[in-house]
């Protein structure tokens, strides 16, 4: 069979995810992995979820084992609205402003389908969450990569790029800016309030939408919360929420909050993707949230993440302070820190050496669209123990030294 000529242009151009390939060795004996961005399974409230699962299947089977509406379970929406009001200060959200999706990843895919054509432009961070780019790329848009700084996307550069598009008569093709403003994946940095305000103003000035992807906002372990961009410009912001990092990713539940006209379009397109988000996990999550203040419950976990982040930053300081040109970000929440090495270091090239030394990271080049930078890596601190973090960073230093020595020989 000639499979090649059966394939669509998108599947011909699709490559397998570099992170997945590289991290296949993460479970090898003795390996210390700073790779995966997944929560600690011990934080999943499994006993109570098992109990609720039994109840909602036995007593509510007419709902939980049946097709649901495309828009999602209103009981879940009610419970989530309460959480948004209490913990994010987001008020006035109605059912029509909400769509329950199969994780935020589906929301990103729907955004591509609903907003992007080949002639469209969108702006993303540099670096950017690669899952978002993977979803948007399926529509072949043009990406503007806007450098990320310690306080979020460089808004001056964004404005310059928008001005240029305006002068070229292409601004009507510019659809949205995609940001993870709080504890960004991969860099761990948070956008300042000032930049959030400027972004919200630019959206009005140049008539574009903002995609505010917020999987990590509730994972703040220090510092003060910053208002969401949605609160600053609800008309133009598409806020993506997920249960993956606050409850459990296996439920595959996300909730889009946006103006009702946008939600209506998303719902129509979602019908063609999967009809509805699974009713069983929606009702399970709803019943759980009705009984528990999940954000309050997460506090001990966040304390653990904070102490692991401290251990990692301390270990980085101890091991790398004498190697010139190495720096790292200082996250106040979330799961990641981002290391930058001198330009001659190619972290993908160095990966084999890391595997030999039994330590894993995610090479930075996975997080760029066109203008790839090779001298970064993402480290996740939430899963390894304190001792493993210290030992892993020691191994990492050894890897870098061996790599640099080989390069200079
Ligand atoms: C920034 C960002 N957006 C979206 C997602 C997808 O999350 P979900 O599990 O809700 O599909 C992730 C997952 O890690 C993420 O880091």
Coordinates of C-alpha atoms and ligand atoms in Angstrom, one line a residue:
X1 CA 0.0 0.0 0.0
X2 CA 1.2 3.5 -0.7
X3 CA 0.4 5.0 2.7
X4 CA 2.2 8.2 1.9
X5 CA -0.3 9.3 -0.7
X6 CA -3.2 8.5 1.7
X7 CA -1.9 10.9 4.3
X8 CA -3.1 14.5 4.9
X9 CA -0.6 17.3 4.8
X10 CA -0.8 17.7 8.6
X11 CA 0.0 14.0 9.3
X12 CA 2.9 14.2 6.7
X13 CA 4.4 17.1 8.5
X14 CA 3.8 15.8 12.1
X15 CA 6.8 14.6 14.0
X16 CA 6.7 12.5 17.2
X17 CA 7.1 14.5 20.4
X18 CA 10.7 14.8 21.3
X19 CA 10.0 14.8 25.0
X20 CA 8.1 11.5 24.9
X21 CA 10.9 9.9 22.9
X22 CA 13.7 11.1 25.2
X23 CA 11.9 10.3 28.5
X24 CA 11.2 6.7 27.6
X25 CA 14.2 5.8 29.8
X26 CA 12.9 7.8 32.8
X27 CA 12.0 4.5 34.6
X28 CA 15.3 2.8 34.1
X29 CA 16.8 1.6 37.5
X30 CA 18.8 4.3 39.2
X31 CA 17.7 7.1 36.8
X32 CA 16.9 10.5 38.4
X33 CA 14.4 12.3 36.2
X34 CA 13.7 16.0 36.2
X35 CA 11.8 15.5 33.0
X36 CA 8.1 14.9 33.4
X37 CA 5.7 17.7 34.3
X38 CA 3.3 15.5 36.1
X39 CA 1.9 15.8 39.6
X40 CA 2.8 13.4 42.4
X41 CA 0.2 10.5 42.3
X42 CA 0.2 10.3 46.1
X43 CA -1.7 13.7 46.0
X44 CA -4.6 12.1 44.1
X45 CA -7.5 11.5 46.7
X46 CA -7.9 8.0 45.5
X47 CA -9.9 6.5 48.3
X48 CA -12.6 9.1 48.3
X49 CA -12.7 9.2 44.6
X50 CA -13.2 5.4 44.5
X51 CA -16.1 5.8 47.0
X52 CA -17.8 8.6 45.0
X53 CA -17.2 6.6 41.7
X54 CA -19.2 3.7 43.2
X55 CA -22.0 6.0 44.2
X56 CA -22.3 8.0 41.0
X57 CA -22.3 4.9 38.9
X58 CA -24.8 3.0 41.0
X59 CA -27.1 5.9 41.8
X60 CA -26.7 8.3 38.9
X61 CA -26.1 5.9 36.1
X62 CA -28.7 7.5 33.9
X63 CA -26.4 10.5 33.8
X64 CA -22.9 9.1 34.3
X65 CA -23.1 6.2 31.8
X66 CA -25.0 8.2 29.2
X67 CA -24.0 10.8 26.6
X68 CA -23.9 14.3 28.0
X69 CA -24.4 17.8 26.6
X70 CA -21.5 19.2 24.5
X71 CA -21.3 22.2 26.8
X72 CA -20.7 20.1 30.0
X73 CA -22.3 19.1 33.3
X74 CA -23.9 22.1 35.1
X75 CA -23.2 20.6 38.5
X76 CA -19.5 20.7 37.6
X77 CA -19.8 24.3 36.3
X78 CA -21.5 25.4 39.6
X79 CA -18.8 23.8 41.7
X80 CA -16.1 25.3 39.5
X81 CA -17.7 28.8 39.6
X82 CA -17.5 28.8 43.3
X83 CA -13.8 27.8 43.2
X84 CA -13.1 30.6 40.7
X85 CA -14.9 33.2 42.9
X86 CA -13.2 32.1 46.0
X87 CA -9.7 31.5 44.8
X88 CA -9.2 33.6 41.6
X89 CA -11.6 36.5 42.3
X90 CA -13.4 35.8 39.0
X91 CA -17.1 36.6 39.4
X92 CA -20.2 36.8 37.2
X93 CA -19.3 33.7 35.1
X94 CA -22.5 32.1 33.7
X95 CA -23.1 28.6 32.2
X96 CA -23.0 30.2 28.7
X97 CA -19.5 31.4 29.4
X98 CA -18.2 27.9 30.2
X99 CA -17.4 24.8 28.1
X100 CA -16.1 21.6 29.7
X101 CA -13.3 20.0 27.5
X102 CA -11.2 16.9 27.5
X103 CA -8.4 18.6 29.4
X104 CA -7.0 22.0 28.3
X105 CA -5.3 20.2 25.5
X106 CA -8.6 19.9 23.7
X107 CA -9.3 23.5 24.4
X108 CA -6.0 24.4 22.6
X109 CA -7.0 22.2 19.7
X110 CA -10.5 23.8 19.5
X111 CA -8.8 27.3 19.5
X112 CA -6.8 26.2 16.4
X113 CA -10.0 25.0 14.7
X114 CA -12.1 28.0 15.6
X115 CA -9.7 30.8 15.2
X116 CA -6.8 29.9 12.8
X117 CA -6.4 29.6 9.1
X118 CA -3.2 29.3 7.0
X119 CA -3.2 33.0 6.5
X120 CA -3.6 33.7 10.3
X121 CA -1.0 35.0 12.7
X122 CA -0.7 34.3 16.4
X123 CA 1.9 35.3 19.0
X124 CA 3.4 32.9 21.5
X125 CA 6.2 33.1 24.1
X126 CA 9.8 32.2 23.3
X127 CA 10.0 29.6 24.8
X128 CA 6.5 28.3 24.7
X129 CA 4.5 25.2 25.9
X130 CA 5.0 22.8 23.1
X131 CA 1.5 21.2 23.4
X132 CA 0.0 24.5 22.4
X133 CA 2.2 24.9 19.4
X134 CA 1.4 21.3 18.4
X135 CA -2.3 22.0 18.5
X136 CA -2.1 25.4 16.7
X137 CA 0.3 24.0 14.0
X138 CA -2.4 21.7 12.8
X139 CA -4.0 24.8 11.1
X140 CA -0.6 26.0 9.6
X141 CA -0.7 29.6 11.0
X142 CA 2.2 31.9 11.1
X143 CA 3.8 32.2 14.6
X144 CA 5.3 35.4 16.0
X145 CA 7.7 34.3 18.8
X146 CA 8.0 36.9 21.5
X147 CA 10.9 36.6 24.0
X148 CA 10.0 35.7 27.5
X149 CA 11.6 37.6 30.4
X150 CA 11.7 37.0 34.2
X151 CA 8.4 39.0 34.5
X152 CA 6.7 37.4 31.4
X153 CA 6.5 38.1 27.7
X154 CA 8.3 41.2 26.4
X155 CA 5.4 43.4 25.7
X156 CA 7.5 46.1 23.9
X157 CA 8.6 43.5 21.3
X158 CA 5.0 42.3 21.0
X159 CA 3.8 45.8 20.3
X160 CA 6.6 46.4 17.7
X161 CA 5.5 43.2 15.9
X162 CA 1.9 44.3 15.9
X163 CA 2.8 47.7 14.6
X164 CA 4.7 46.1 11.8
X165 CA 1.7 43.9 10.9
X166 CA -0.5 47.0 11.0
X167 CA 1.8 48.9 8.6
X168 CA 1.8 45.9 6.3
X169 CA -2.0 45.8 6.3
X170 CA -2.1 42.4 7.9
X171 CA -3.3 43.2 11.4
X172 CA -6.8 41.8 10.6
X173 CA -5.1 38.4 10.2
X174 CA -3.7 38.5 13.7
X175 CA -5.9 36.4 15.9
X176 CA -4.5 36.0 19.4
X177 CA -1.6 36.1 21.9
X178 CA -1.1 32.8 23.7
X179 CA 0.3 33.1 27.2
X180 CA 0.8 31.0 30.3
X181 CA 1.1 34.0 32.6
X182 CA 1.4 32.2 35.9
X183 CA 4.4 29.8 36.5
X184 CA 4.9 29.3 32.8
X185 CA 5.7 26.0 31.2
X186 CA 8.7 25.6 30.6
X187 CA 10.3 28.6 32.2
X188 CA 8.4 28.8 35.6
X189 CA 8.2 32.6 35.3
X190 CA 5.1 34.8 36.1
X191 CA 3.9 37.8 34.1
X192 CA 3.8 41.0 36.2
X193 CA 0.5 42.9 36.8
X194 CA 1.9 45.8 34.7
X195 CA 2.5 43.6 31.7
X196 CA -0.9 41.9 32.1
X197 CA -2.5 45.4 32.0
X198 CA -0.5 46.4 28.9
X199 CA -1.4 43.1 27.1
X200 CA -5.1 43.6 28.0
X201 CA -4.9 47.2 26.6
X202 CA -3.1 46.1 23.4
X203 CA -5.9 43.6 22.8
X204 CA -8.4 46.4 22.6
X205 CA -6.1 48.7 20.6
X206 CA -5.2 46.0 17.9
X207 CA -8.5 44.0 18.2
X208 CA -7.2 40.6 19.1
X209 CA -7.9 37.8 21.6
X210 CA -5.8 36.6 24.5
X211 CA -5.5 32.9 25.3
X212 CA -4.7 32.7 29.0
X213 CA -3.7 29.1 29.7
X214 CA -3.6 28.7 33.5
X215 CA -2.9 25.1 34.6
X216 CA -0.5 26.1 37.4
X217 CA -2.1 29.2 38.9
X218 CA -3.4 27.3 41.9
X219 CA 0.0 25.9 42.6
X220 CA 1.4 29.1 44.2
X221 CA 3.8 28.2 47.1
X222 CA 5.1 31.7 47.8
X223 CA 4.7 35.4 46.8
X224 CA 1.3 37.1 46.3
X225 CA -1.3 36.2 43.7
X226 CA -1.6 38.4 40.7
X227 CA -5.1 39.1 39.1
X228 CA -5.8 37.0 36.0
X229 CA -5.8 38.6 32.6
X230 CA -9.4 37.4 32.2
X231 CA -10.3 39.8 35.1
X232 CA -8.6 42.7 33.2
X233 CA -10.3 42.0 29.9
X234 CA -13.1 39.4 30.1
X235 CA -14.5 40.3 26.7
X236 CA -11.3 39.3 24.8
X237 CA -9.8 36.7 27.1
X238 CA -10.2 32.9 26.6
X239 CA -9.2 31.5 30.0
X240 CA -8.2 27.8 30.0
X241 CA -8.5 25.9 33.3
X242 CA -7.8 22.3 34.0
X243 CA -8.2 19.7 36.8
X244 CA -5.0 18.0 35.8
X245 CA -2.7 19.7 38.3
X246 CA -5.2 20.4 41.1
X247 CA -7.0 17.0 41.2
X248 CA -5.8 14.4 38.7
X249 CA -4.9 14.4 35.0
X250 CA -6.5 11.1 34.4
X251 CA -10.0 12.6 34.6
X252 CA -9.1 14.7 31.5
X253 CA -11.2 17.7 32.4
X254 CA -10.6 21.2 31.4
X255 CA -13.0 24.2 31.5
X256 CA -12.9 27.1 29.0
X257 CA -14.2 30.5 30.3
X258 CA -14.9 33.1 27.6
X259 CA -17.6 35.3 26.2
X260 CA -20.7 33.4 25.2
X261 CA -20.3 34.0 21.4
X262 CA -16.9 32.4 21.5
X263 CA -18.1 29.5 23.7
X264 CA -21.0 28.9 21.2
X265 CA -18.5 28.5 18.3
X266 CA -16.3 26.2 20.4
X267 CA -19.3 24.0 21.3
X268 CA -20.4 23.6 17.7
X269 CA -16.9 22.6 16.6
X270 CA -16.5 20.3 19.6
X271 CA -19.5 18.3 18.5
X272 CA -17.4 17.2 15.5
X273 CA -14.5 16.3 17.7
X274 CA -16.0 14.1 20.4
X275 CA -19.7 15.1 21.0
X276 CA -19.1 15.6 24.7
X277 CA -16.5 15.3 27.5
X278 CA -17.0 12.1 29.5
X279 CA -20.0 12.5 31.9
X280 CA -18.6 10.1 34.5
X281 CA -15.4 12.0 35.3
X282 CA -17.3 15.3 35.2
X283 CA -19.8 14.2 37.8
X284 CA -17.1 12.6 39.9
X285 CA -15.2 15.9 40.0
X286 CA -18.4 17.8 40.7
X287 CA -19.3 15.7 43.7
X288 CA -15.7 15.8 45.0
X289 CA -15.6 19.7 44.7
X290 CA -19.0 19.9 46.5
X291 CA -17.5 18.2 49.5
X292 CA -14.0 19.6 49.6
X293 CA -12.2 22.9 49.2
X294 CA -9.6 21.4 46.9
X295 CA -7.3 24.5 46.9
X296 CA -7.2 24.5 50.7
X297 CA -6.5 20.7 50.6
X298 CA -3.5 21.3 48.3
X299 CA -1.7 23.4 50.8
X300 CA 0.5 20.5 52.3
X301 CA 1.4 19.4 48.7
X302 CA 2.4 23.0 47.8
X303 CA 4.5 23.2 50.9
X304 CA 6.3 20.0 49.7
X305 CA 6.8 21.5 46.2
X306 CA 8.1 24.7 47.8
X307 CA 10.7 22.8 49.8
X308 CA 11.7 20.8 46.8
X309 CA 12.1 23.9 44.8
X310 CA 14.3 25.4 47.5
X311 CA 16.4 22.2 47.6
X312 CA 16.8 22.4 43.8
X313 CA 17.8 26.1 43.7
X314 CA 20.2 25.5 46.6
X315 CA 21.8 22.5 44.7
X316 CA 22.0 24.6 41.5
X317 CA 23.7 27.4 43.5
X318 CA 26.2 24.9 45.1
X319 CA 27.1 23.1 41.9
X320 CA 26.9 25.8 39.2
X321 CA 27.9 29.0 40.9
X322 CA 31.5 28.6 39.6
X323 CA 30.6 27.8 36.0
X324 CA 30.3 31.1 34.1
X325 CA 27.2 31.9 32.1
X326 CA 24.8 29.5 33.9
X327 CA 21.6 31.0 35.2
X328 CA 18.1 29.7 36.3
X329 CA 14.7 31.0 37.0
X330 CA 13.2 31.3 40.5
X331 CA 9.6 30.1 40.4
X332 CA 7.1 31.1 43.1
X333 CA 4.9 28.1 42.1
X334 CA 4.2 25.5 39.5
X335 CA 6.5 22.6 38.7
X336 CA 9.5 23.9 36.7
X337 CA 12.7 25.9 36.7
X338 CA 14.5 26.8 33.4
X339 CA 18.3 26.7 33.1
X340 CA 20.3 28.7 30.6
X341 CA 23.9 27.7 29.7
X342 CA 26.6 29.4 27.7
X343 CA 25.7 29.4 24.0
X344 CA 28.2 26.6 23.1
X345 CA 26.1 24.2 25.2
X346 CA 23.6 22.2 23.1
X347 CA 21.4 20.4 25.7
X348 CA 20.0 18.0 23.1
X349 CA 23.6 17.0 22.0
X350 CA 24.4 16.6 25.8
X351 CA 21.5 14.3 26.4
X352 CA 23.4 11.1 25.7
X353 CA 26.0 12.0 28.3
X354 CA 23.1 12.7 30.8
X355 CA 21.6 9.3 30.1
X356 CA 25.0 7.7 30.8
X357 CA 25.1 9.6 34.1
X358 CA 21.5 8.6 34.9
X359 CA 20.0 12.0 35.1
X360 CA 17.2 13.3 32.8
X361 CA 16.0 16.8 31.8
X362 CA 14.0 18.2 28.9
X363 CA 16.2 19.8 26.3
X364 CA 15.1 23.4 25.7
X365 CA 14.9 23.3 22.0
X366 CA 11.6 21.4 22.3
X367 CA 10.0 24.7 23.4
X368 CA 10.7 26.8 20.3
X369 CA 8.8 27.2 17.1
X370 CA 11.1 28.5 14.4
X371 CA 13.9 30.4 16.1
X372 CA 15.4 27.5 18.1
X373 CA 17.6 28.1 21.1
X374 CA 19.7 25.1 22.2
X375 CA 21.4 26.2 25.4
X376 CA 18.5 25.8 27.8
X377 CA 16.8 22.9 29.7
X378 CA 13.7 22.5 31.7
X379 CA 13.9 20.9 35.2
X380 CA 10.9 19.7 37.1
X381 CA 11.3 19.5 40.9
X382 CA 8.0 18.0 42.1
X383 CA 8.6 14.2 41.8
X384 CA 12.2 13.4 42.9
X385 CA 12.9 13.3 46.6
X386 CA 15.2 15.9 48.3
X387 CA 18.2 13.5 48.2
X388 CA 17.5 12.7 44.6
X389 CA 17.3 16.4 43.7
X390 CA 20.7 17.0 45.3
X391 CA 22.3 13.9 43.7
X392 CA 20.6 14.7 40.3
X393 CA 22.0 18.2 40.2
X394 CA 25.5 16.9 41.1
X395 CA 25.3 14.5 38.2
X396 CA 24.1 17.3 36.0
X397 CA 27.1 19.3 36.8
X398 CA 29.3 16.4 36.0
X399 CA 27.5 16.0 32.6
X400 CA 28.0 19.6 31.8
X401 CA 31.7 19.5 32.7
X402 CA 32.4 16.3 30.7
X403 CA 30.5 17.8 27.7
X404 CA 32.4 21.1 27.8
X405 CA 35.7 19.3 28.1
X406 CA 35.0 17.1 25.1
X407 CA 34.0 20.2 23.1
X408 CA 37.2 22.0 23.9
X409 CA 39.5 19.0 23.1
Ligands
LIG1 C1 0.8 25.1 29.8 C2 -0.1 23.9 29.7 N1 -1.2 24.0 29.0 C3 -2.0 22.9 28.9 C4 -1.6 21.6 29.3 C5 -2.5 20.5 29.1 O1 -3.2 20.1 30.2 P1 -4.4 19.1 30.3 O2 -3.9 17.9 31.1 O3 -5.5 19.9 30.9 O4 -4.8 18.7 28.9 C6 -0.4 21.5 30.0 C7 0.0 20.2 30.5 O5 1.0 20.0 31.1 C8 0.4 22.7 30.2 O6 1.6 22.6 30.8

